Tab-separated table of C-alpha atoms in Angstrom:
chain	number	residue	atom	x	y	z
A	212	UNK	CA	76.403	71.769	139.172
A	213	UNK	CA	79.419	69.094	139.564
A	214	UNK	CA	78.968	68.906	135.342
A	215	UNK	CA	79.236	73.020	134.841
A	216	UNK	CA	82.796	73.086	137.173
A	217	UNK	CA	83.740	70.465	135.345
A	218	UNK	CA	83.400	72.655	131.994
A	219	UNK	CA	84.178	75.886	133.519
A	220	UNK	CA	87.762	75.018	134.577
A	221	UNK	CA	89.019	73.531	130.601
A	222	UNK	CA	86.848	76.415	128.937
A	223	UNK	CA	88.609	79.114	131.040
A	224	UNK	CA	91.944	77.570	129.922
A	225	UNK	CA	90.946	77.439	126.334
A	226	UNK	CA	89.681	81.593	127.123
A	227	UNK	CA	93.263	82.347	128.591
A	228	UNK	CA	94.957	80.975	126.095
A	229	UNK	CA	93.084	82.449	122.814
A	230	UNK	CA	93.465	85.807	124.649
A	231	UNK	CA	96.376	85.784	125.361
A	232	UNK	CA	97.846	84.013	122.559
A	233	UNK	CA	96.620	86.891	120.247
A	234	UNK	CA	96.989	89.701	122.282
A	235	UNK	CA	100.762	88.239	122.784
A	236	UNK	CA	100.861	88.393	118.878
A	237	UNK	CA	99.604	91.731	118.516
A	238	UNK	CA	101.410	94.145	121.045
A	239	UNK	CA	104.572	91.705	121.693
A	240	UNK	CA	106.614	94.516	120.057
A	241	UNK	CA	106.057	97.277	122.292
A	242	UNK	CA	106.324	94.936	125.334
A	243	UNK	CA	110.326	94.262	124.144
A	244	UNK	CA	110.257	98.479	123.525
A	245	UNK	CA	108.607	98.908	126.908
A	246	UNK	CA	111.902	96.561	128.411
A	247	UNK	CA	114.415	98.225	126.830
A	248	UNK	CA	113.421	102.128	127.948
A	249	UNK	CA	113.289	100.273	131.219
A	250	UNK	CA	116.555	99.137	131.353
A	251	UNK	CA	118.529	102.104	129.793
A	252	UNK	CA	119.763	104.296	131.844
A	253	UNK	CA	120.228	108.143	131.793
A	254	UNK	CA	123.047	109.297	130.040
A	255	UNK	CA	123.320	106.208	128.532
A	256	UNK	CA	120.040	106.228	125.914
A	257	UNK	CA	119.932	104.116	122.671
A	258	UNK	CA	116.908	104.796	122.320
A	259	UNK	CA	114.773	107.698	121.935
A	260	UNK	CA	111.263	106.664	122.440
A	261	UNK	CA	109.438	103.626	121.530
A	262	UNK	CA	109.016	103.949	117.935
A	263	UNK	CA	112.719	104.970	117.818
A	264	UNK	CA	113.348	101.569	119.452
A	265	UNK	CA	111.125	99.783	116.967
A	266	UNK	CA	112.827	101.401	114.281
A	267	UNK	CA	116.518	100.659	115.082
A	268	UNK	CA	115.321	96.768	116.552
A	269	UNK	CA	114.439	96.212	112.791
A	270	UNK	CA	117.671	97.483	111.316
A	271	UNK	CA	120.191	95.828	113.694
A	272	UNK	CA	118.062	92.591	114.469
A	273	UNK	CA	115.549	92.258	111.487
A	274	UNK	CA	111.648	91.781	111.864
A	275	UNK	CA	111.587	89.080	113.885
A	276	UNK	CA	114.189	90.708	116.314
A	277	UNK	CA	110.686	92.365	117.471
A	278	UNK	CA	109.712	88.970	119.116
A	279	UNK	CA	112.675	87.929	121.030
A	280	UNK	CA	110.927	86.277	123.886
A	281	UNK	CA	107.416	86.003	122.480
A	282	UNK	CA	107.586	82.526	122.812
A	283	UNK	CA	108.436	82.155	126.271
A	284	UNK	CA	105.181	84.000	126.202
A	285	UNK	CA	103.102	82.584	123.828
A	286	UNK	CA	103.887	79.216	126.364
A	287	UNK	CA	103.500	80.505	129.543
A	288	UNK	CA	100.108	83.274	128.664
A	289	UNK	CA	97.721	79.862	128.794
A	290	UNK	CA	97.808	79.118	131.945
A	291	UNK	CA	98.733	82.916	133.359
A	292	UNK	CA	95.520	84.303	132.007
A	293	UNK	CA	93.528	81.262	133.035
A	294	UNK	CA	94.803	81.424	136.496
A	295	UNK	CA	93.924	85.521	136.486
A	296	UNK	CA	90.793	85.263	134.991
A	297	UNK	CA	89.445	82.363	136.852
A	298	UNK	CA	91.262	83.399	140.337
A	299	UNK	CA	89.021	86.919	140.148
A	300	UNK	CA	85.983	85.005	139.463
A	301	UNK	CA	86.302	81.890	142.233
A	302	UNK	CA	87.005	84.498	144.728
A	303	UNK	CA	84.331	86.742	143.929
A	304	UNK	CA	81.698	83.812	144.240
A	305	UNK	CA	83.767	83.181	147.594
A	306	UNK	CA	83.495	87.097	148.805
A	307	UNK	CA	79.390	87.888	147.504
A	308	UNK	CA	76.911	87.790	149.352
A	309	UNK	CA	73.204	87.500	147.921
A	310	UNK	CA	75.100	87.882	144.736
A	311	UNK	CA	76.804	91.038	145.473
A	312	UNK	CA	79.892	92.468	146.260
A	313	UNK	CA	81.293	95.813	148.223
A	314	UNK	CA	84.364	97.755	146.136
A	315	UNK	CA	86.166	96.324	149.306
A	316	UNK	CA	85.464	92.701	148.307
A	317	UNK	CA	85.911	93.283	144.545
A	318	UNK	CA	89.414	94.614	145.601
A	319	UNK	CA	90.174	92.154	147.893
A	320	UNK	CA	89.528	88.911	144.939
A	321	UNK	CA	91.627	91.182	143.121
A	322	UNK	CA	94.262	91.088	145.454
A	323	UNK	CA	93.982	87.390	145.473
A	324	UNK	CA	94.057	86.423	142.372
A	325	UNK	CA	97.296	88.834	141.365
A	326	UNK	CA	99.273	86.714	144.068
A	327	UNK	CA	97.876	83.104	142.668
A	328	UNK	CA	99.465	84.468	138.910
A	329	UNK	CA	102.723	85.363	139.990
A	330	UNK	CA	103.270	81.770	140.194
A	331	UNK	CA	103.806	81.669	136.251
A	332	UNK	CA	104.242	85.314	136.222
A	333	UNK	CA	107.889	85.819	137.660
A	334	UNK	CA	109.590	82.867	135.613
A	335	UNK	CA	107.859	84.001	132.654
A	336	UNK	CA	108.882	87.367	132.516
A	337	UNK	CA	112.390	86.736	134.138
A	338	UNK	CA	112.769	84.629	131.002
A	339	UNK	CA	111.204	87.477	128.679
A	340	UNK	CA	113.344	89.888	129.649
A	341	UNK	CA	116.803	88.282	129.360
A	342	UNK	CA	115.824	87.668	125.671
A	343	UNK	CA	114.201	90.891	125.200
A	344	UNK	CA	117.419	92.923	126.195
A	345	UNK	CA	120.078	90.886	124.685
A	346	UNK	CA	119.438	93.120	121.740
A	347	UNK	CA	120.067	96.419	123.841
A	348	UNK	CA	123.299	95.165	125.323
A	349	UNK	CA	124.551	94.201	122.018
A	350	UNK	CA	123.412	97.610	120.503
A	351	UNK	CA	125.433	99.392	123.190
A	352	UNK	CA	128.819	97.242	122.967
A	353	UNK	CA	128.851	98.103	119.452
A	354	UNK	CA	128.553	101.592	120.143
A	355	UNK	CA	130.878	101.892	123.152
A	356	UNK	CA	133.800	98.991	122.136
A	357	UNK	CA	135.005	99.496	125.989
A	358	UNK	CA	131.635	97.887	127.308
A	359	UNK	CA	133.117	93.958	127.001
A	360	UNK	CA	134.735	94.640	129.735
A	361	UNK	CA	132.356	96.523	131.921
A	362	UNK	CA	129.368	93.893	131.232
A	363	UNK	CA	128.706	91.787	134.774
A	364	UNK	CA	126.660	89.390	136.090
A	365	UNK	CA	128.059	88.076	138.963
A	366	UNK	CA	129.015	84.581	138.274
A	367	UNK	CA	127.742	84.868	135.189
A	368	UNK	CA	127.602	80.940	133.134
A	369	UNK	CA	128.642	80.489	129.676
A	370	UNK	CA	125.052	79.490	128.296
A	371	UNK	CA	123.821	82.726	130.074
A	372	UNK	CA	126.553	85.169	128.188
A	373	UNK	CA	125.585	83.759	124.807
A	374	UNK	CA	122.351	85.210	125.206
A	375	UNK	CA	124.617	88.668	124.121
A	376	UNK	CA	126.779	89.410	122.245
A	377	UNK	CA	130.228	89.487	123.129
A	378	UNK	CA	132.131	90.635	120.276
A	379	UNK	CA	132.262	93.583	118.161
A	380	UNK	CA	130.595	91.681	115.172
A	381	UNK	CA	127.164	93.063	114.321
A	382	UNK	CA	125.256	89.304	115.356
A	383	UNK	CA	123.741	88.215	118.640
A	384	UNK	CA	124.113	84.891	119.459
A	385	UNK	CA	121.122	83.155	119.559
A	386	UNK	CA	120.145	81.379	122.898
A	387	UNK	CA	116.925	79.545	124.065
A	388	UNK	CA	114.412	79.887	127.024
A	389	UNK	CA	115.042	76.296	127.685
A	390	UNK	CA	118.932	76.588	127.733
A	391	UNK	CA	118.378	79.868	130.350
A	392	UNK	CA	116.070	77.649	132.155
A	393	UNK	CA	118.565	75.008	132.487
A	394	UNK	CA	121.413	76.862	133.399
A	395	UNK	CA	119.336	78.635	136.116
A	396	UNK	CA	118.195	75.561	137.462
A	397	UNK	CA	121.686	74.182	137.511
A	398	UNK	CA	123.502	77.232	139.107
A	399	UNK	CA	120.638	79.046	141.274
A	400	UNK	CA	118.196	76.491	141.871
A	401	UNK	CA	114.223	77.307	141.572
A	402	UNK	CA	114.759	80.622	143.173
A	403	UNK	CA	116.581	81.845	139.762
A	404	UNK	CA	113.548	81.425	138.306
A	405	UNK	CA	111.748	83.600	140.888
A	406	UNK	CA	114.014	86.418	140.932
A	407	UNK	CA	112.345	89.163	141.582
A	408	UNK	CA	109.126	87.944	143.012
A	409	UNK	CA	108.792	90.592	145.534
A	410	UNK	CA	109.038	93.464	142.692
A	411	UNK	CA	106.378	90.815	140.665
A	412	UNK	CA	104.046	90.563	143.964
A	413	UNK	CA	103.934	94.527	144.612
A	414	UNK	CA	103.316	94.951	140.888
A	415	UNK	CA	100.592	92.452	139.676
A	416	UNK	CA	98.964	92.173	143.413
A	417	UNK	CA	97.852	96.683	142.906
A	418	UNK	CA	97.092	95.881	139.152
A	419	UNK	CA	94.605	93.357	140.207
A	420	UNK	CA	93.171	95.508	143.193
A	421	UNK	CA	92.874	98.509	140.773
A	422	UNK	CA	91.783	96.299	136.838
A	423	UNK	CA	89.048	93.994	138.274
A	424	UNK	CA	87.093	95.948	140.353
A	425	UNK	CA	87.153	99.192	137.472
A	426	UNK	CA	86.342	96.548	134.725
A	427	UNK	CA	83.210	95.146	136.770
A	428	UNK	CA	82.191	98.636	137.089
A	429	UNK	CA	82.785	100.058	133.526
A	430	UNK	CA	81.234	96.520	132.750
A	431	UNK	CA	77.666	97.382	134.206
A	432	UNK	CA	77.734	100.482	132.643
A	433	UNK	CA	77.127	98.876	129.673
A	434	UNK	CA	73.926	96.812	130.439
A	435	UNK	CA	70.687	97.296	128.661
A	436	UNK	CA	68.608	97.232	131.330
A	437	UNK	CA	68.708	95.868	134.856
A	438	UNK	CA	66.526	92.849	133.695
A	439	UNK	CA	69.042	92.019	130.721
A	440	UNK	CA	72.792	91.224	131.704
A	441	UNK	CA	73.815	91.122	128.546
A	442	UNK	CA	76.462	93.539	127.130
A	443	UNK	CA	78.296	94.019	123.874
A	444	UNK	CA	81.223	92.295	123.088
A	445	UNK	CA	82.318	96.135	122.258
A	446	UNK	CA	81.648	96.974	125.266
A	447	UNK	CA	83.159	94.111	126.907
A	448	UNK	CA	86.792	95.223	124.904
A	449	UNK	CA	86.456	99.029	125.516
A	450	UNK	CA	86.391	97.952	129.366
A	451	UNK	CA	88.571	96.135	128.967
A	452	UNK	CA	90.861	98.301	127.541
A	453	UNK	CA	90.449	101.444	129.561
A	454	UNK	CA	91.016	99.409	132.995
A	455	UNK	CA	93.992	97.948	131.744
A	456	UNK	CA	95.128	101.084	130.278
A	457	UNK	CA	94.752	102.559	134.033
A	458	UNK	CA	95.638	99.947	136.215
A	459	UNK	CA	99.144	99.925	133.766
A	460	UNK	CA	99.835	103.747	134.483
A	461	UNK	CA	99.208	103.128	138.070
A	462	UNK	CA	101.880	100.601	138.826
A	463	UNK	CA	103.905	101.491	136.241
A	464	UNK	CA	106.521	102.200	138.886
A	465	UNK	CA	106.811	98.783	140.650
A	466	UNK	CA	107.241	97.349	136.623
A	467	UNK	CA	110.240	99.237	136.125
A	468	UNK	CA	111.731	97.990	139.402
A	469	UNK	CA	110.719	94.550	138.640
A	470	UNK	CA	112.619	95.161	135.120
A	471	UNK	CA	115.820	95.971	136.754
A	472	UNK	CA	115.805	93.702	139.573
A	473	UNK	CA	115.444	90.745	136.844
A	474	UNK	CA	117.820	91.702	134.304
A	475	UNK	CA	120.769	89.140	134.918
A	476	UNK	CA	122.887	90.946	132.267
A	477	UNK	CA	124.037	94.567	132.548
A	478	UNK	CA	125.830	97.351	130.426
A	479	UNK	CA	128.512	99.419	130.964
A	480	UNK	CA	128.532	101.467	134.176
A	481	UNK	CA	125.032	100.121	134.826
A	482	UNK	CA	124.756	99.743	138.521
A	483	UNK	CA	123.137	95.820	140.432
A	484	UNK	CA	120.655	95.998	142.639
A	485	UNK	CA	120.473	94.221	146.276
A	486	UNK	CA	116.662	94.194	146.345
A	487	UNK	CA	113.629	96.003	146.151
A	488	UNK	CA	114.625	99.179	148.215
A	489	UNK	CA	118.342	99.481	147.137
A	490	UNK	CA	116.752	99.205	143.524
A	491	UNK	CA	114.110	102.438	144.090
A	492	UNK	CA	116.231	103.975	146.158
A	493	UNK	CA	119.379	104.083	143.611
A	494	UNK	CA	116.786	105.096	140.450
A	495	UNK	CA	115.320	108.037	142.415
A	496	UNK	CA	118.844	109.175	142.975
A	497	UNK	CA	120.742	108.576	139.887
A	498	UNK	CA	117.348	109.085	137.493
A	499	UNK	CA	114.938	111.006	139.623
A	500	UNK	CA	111.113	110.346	140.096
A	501	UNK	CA	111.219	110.219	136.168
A	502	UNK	CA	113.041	107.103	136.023
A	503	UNK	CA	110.303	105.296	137.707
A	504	UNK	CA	107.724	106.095	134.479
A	505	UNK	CA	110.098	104.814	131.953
A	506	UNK	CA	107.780	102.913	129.642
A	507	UNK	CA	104.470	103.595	131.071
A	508	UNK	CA	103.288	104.547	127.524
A	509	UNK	CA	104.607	101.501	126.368
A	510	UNK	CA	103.233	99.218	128.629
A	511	UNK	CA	99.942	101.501	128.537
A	512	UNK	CA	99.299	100.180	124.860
A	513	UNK	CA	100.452	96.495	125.739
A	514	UNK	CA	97.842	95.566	128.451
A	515	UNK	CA	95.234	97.877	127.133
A	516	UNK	CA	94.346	95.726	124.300
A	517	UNK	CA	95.894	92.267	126.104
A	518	UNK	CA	93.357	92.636	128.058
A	519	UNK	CA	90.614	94.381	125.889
A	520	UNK	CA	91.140	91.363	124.347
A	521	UNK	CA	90.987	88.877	127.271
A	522	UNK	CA	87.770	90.253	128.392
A	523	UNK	CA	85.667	89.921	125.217
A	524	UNK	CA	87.310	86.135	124.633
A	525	UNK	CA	86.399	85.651	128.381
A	526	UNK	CA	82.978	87.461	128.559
A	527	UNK	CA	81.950	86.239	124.867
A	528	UNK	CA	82.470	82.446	126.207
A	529	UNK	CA	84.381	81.414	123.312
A	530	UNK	CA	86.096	78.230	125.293
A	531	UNK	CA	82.269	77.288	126.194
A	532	UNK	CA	81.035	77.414	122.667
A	533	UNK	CA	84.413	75.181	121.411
A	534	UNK	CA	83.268	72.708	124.339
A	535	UNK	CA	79.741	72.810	123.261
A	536	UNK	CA	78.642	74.219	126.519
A	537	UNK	CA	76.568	77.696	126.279
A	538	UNK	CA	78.265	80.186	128.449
């Protein structure tokens, strides 16, 4: 037994990180399209819809203006998916009895292991999206000249501002995660990384309640028979997919909030936010109950496959096999 935890802990790291690693890969694209519809406001659109945003990203920033920020993700998704993944399952051994679990219970490891990710979570995506809509202010200073003036971050540092562009030339300064990081560190201590962790806790914390428990269900469905576990790794994706798909819709809301709360950076006449209720409170009256679905398409086709993905990496044992250890 003390030999299989031993394995089980490195193979579920190896898991998280081929899942996420490609999943990253594939959808990273509409994750930076799913940020900027966040962030614009009404009245104030560059973009259209998502494929709009795709389309004008590649003229203004080239290709790989698609990926700003993938690699802040492509770091952090190892141990993020690891600690999801493997979170859900030690607290479902912790929660069954005789090997089984009420919806209650399924909900509740859920619920547990959304609040043990958001400690890689929230600096993750607070990094993300800095890089992500650097490309949006830019877009909109070139189209409004007047905007220089009306950008604000409140104490804003110099490393921060050259994550945007600041002049009417057509190029965005280039700036690092690690040079963010630093300057985050330096001026707002570890919290600056966390910004936004409420918004991150009443997002990923119903994701997890809603995802786990739906996927262990649309999981079974798929058995053979109740004397063979075994299900296709087809299955395993398509489960995947569909929970993510609905858990995404369903807290779509909180991720827009979380978006604006943790964008340092902001356009012309776009308004700061002094928390979690000033932030819904201003959308719903400035944008309506619309403003709160901004994206949801967007991030619909993100975590569907991210974690279509996940699952069949996860369920197929693909870490075991590497380790030589038969899942």
């Amino acid at each position: 037994m003390a030999q299989q935890q031993q394995i089980s802990l490195p193979a579920k790291l190896i898991n998280g990180g081929i899942a996420g690693m490609v999943g990253v890969t594939c959808v990273f694209p509409i994750d930076l399209a799913k940020t900027r519809l966040q962030n614009q406001r009404s009245g104030q659109q560059l973009y259209k819809n998502m494929m709009d945003c795709l389309i004008k990203t590649v003229k203004s920033e080239g290709y790989f203006g698609m990926y700003r920020g993938a690699a802040v993700n492509l770091t952090l998704v190892t141990p993020e998916k690891a600690i999801k993944l493997a979170a859900n399952d030690f607290f479902r051994q912790q929660l069954s009895k005789d090997g089984r679990l009420t919806v209650f219970k399924e909900m509740l490891a859920g619920c547990c292991a959304g609040m043990c990710q958001v400690i890689i979570t929230t600096p993750m995506e607070m990094l993300k999206i800095q890089l992500q809509d650097a490309g949006r202010l830019a877009a909109q200073q070139r189209g409004v000249p007047s905007v220089v003036s009306a950008l604000k971050m409140g104490g804003t540092s110099a490393v921060l501002s050259r994550s945007y562009n600041t002049s009417p030339a057509p190029q965005i300064m280039r700036v690092s995660a690690t040079q963010i990081t630093r300057e985050l560190l330096k001026t707002k201590g570890v919290k600056g990384l966390y910004r936004g962790l409420g918004a991150t806790l009443m997002r990923d914390i119903p994701f997890s309640v809603v995802y786990f428990p739906l996927f262990a269900h649309l999981h079974h469905l798929g058995r053979h028979s109740p004397e063979d576990p075994a299900v296709p790794f087809y299955w395993s994706f398509m489960s995947g997919c569909l929970a993510g798909c609905i858990a995404a819709v369903t807290v779509s809301p909180f991720d827009v909030v979380k978006t604006r709360l943790q964008s340092l950076k902001k356009g012309a006449n776009e308004e700061t936010y002094n928390g979690v209720v000033d932030c819904i409170r201003k959308i719903l009256r400035k944008e309506g109950p619309g403003g709160f679905l901004k994206g949801a398409s967007c991030r619909a086709l993100v975590i569907a496959p991210l974690f279509g993905i996940a699952q069949v990496v996860y369920v197929v044992g693909v870490g075991e096999y590497l380790l030589g250890c038969t899942p």
